[in-house]
Amino acid sequence: MLDEAALIACMAYVDLNPVRANVSDTPETSDFTSIKHRIGFLKRNSQPKFLSPFVGNPRQDMPNGLPFQLNDYLELVDMTGRVINSQKRGLIDVSFLPILQRLGISADNWLCIATQFGKKTENVVGRAYSVARYCESKNRKRQLKRQNTLLFA
């Protein structure tokens, strides 16, 4: 994973596995997921020490942790879960989510990668410039499977 777009896609894919597999109806009731732990700790106004903390959007003097707001991530996973499980009330177009806009990820590409991360990726995941920079540094020929925001080489 080369950048924060790839990181958040992988995180959401893993947190939504139980919803996609029809083992759980919602992310917050999905056993053995980080999102369930994070929501439990959020209710107590803290973050779990055994998971990387959400430290906010990228900035100078960035502390170690996930470069997102926790609330943005929870909203992204919730709305993506609603798209995956279309029987849930309140189906929402994820293209309006500020976190996707900030990361420059299209709604179509987000839904593809968030539901098929394992099938659509090989070794390298990131935005076009991240993949190009990685391939250049490793003297690899750039082979793109999808011409969109998240690219796979």
Short mmCIF file of N, CA, C and O in Angstrom, two decimals, residues 4 6 8 36 38 44 69 81 92-93 96 109 112 114 116-117 122 133 143 147 150-151:
data_model
loop_
_atom_site.label_atom_id
_atom_site.label_comp_id
_atom_site.label_asym_id
_atom_site.label_seq_id
_atom_site.Cartn_x
_atom_site.Cartn_y
_atom_site.Cartn_z
N GLU A 4 -2.27 6.91 1.41
CA GLU A 4 -3.42 6.84 2.31
C GLU A 4 -4.69 6.35 1.61
O GLU A 4 -5.57 5.77 2.25
N ALA A 6 -4.83 3.91 -0.62
CA ALA A 6 -4.73 2.44 -0.58
C ALA A 6 -4.96 1.93 0.84
O ALA A 6 -5.62 0.91 1.05
N ILE A 8 -6.76 3.27 3.34
CA ILE A 8 -8.16 3.33 3.77
C ILE A 8 -9.01 2.30 3.02
O ILE A 8 -9.94 1.73 3.57
N LYS A 36 -15.38 -2.54 15.06
CA LYS A 36 -16.20 -2.83 16.24
C LYS A 36 -15.46 -2.39 17.50
O LYS A 36 -16.04 -1.76 18.38
N ARG A 38 -13.10 -0.09 17.68
CA ARG A 38 -12.99 1.38 17.68
C ARG A 38 -14.30 2.03 18.14
O ARG A 38 -14.29 3.01 18.89
N ARG A 44 -16.60 5.32 24.87
CA ARG A 44 -15.96 5.67 26.15
C ARG A 44 -14.99 6.84 25.98
O ARG A 44 -14.14 7.07 26.83
N GLN A 69 -9.60 11.31 10.00
CA GLN A 69 -10.45 11.56 11.16
C GLN A 69 -11.25 10.28 11.40
O GLN A 69 -11.77 9.68 10.45
N GLY A 81 -21.03 0.15 3.48
CA GLY A 81 -21.81 -1.01 3.90
C GLY A 81 -23.25 -0.94 3.44
O GLY A 81 -23.85 -1.96 3.09
N ILE A 92 -27.08 5.52 0.27
CA ILE A 92 -26.53 6.86 0.05
C ILE A 92 -25.45 6.81 -1.02
O ILE A 92 -24.68 5.86 -1.07
N ASP A 93 -25.38 7.83 -1.84
CA ASP A 93 -24.32 7.94 -2.85
C ASP A 93 -23.03 8.34 -2.15
O ASP A 93 -22.91 9.44 -1.62
N PHE A 96 -20.33 11.77 -2.35
CA PHE A 96 -20.38 13.04 -1.64
C PHE A 96 -19.56 13.06 -0.36
O PHE A 96 -19.50 14.07 0.32
N ASN A 109 -14.73 3.88 -8.33
CA ASN A 109 -13.50 3.19 -8.00
C ASN A 109 -13.51 2.77 -6.53
O ASN A 109 -13.04 1.69 -6.19
N CYS A 112 -15.60 -0.35 -6.14
CA CYS A 112 -14.89 -1.50 -6.72
C CYS A 112 -13.83 -2.01 -5.76
O CYS A 112 -13.77 -3.19 -5.44
N ALA A 114 -13.36 -1.31 -2.51
CA ALA A 114 -13.83 -1.62 -1.16
C ALA A 114 -14.57 -2.96 -1.11
O ALA A 114 -14.68 -3.56 -0.05
N GLN A 116 -13.90 -5.49 -3.63
CA GLN A 116 -13.13 -6.52 -4.33
C GLN A 116 -11.63 -6.33 -4.17
O GLN A 116 -10.85 -6.65 -5.06
N PHE A 117 -11.18 -5.81 -3.02
CA PHE A 117 -9.78 -5.48 -2.82
C PHE A 117 -8.86 -6.66 -3.14
O PHE A 117 -7.89 -6.53 -3.87
N GLU A 122 -2.79 -6.85 -6.80
CA GLU A 122 -1.73 -7.85 -6.85
C GLU A 122 -0.71 -7.50 -5.78
O GLU A 122 -0.86 -7.89 -4.64
N ARG A 133 5.76 6.35 -9.13
CA ARG A 133 6.96 6.60 -8.33
C ARG A 133 7.56 5.28 -7.80
O ARG A 133 8.76 5.07 -7.83
N GLN A 143 2.40 -1.46 -15.18
CA GLN A 143 1.27 -2.12 -15.82
C GLN A 143 0.02 -1.81 -15.02
O GLN A 143 -0.11 -2.23 -13.89
N GLN A 147 -7.76 2.37 -15.18
CA GLN A 147 -7.44 3.79 -15.35
C GLN A 147 -8.40 4.62 -14.49
O GLN A 147 -9.41 5.09 -14.95
N LEU A 150 -7.44 4.82 -7.89
CA LEU A 150 -6.60 3.78 -7.33
C LEU A 150 -6.14 2.89 -8.46
O LEU A 150 -6.94 2.42 -9.25
N LEU A 151 -4.87 2.64 -8.53
CA LEU A 151 -4.31 1.84 -9.61
C LEU A 151 -3.60 0.65 -9.02
O LEU A 151 -3.11 0.70 -7.90
#
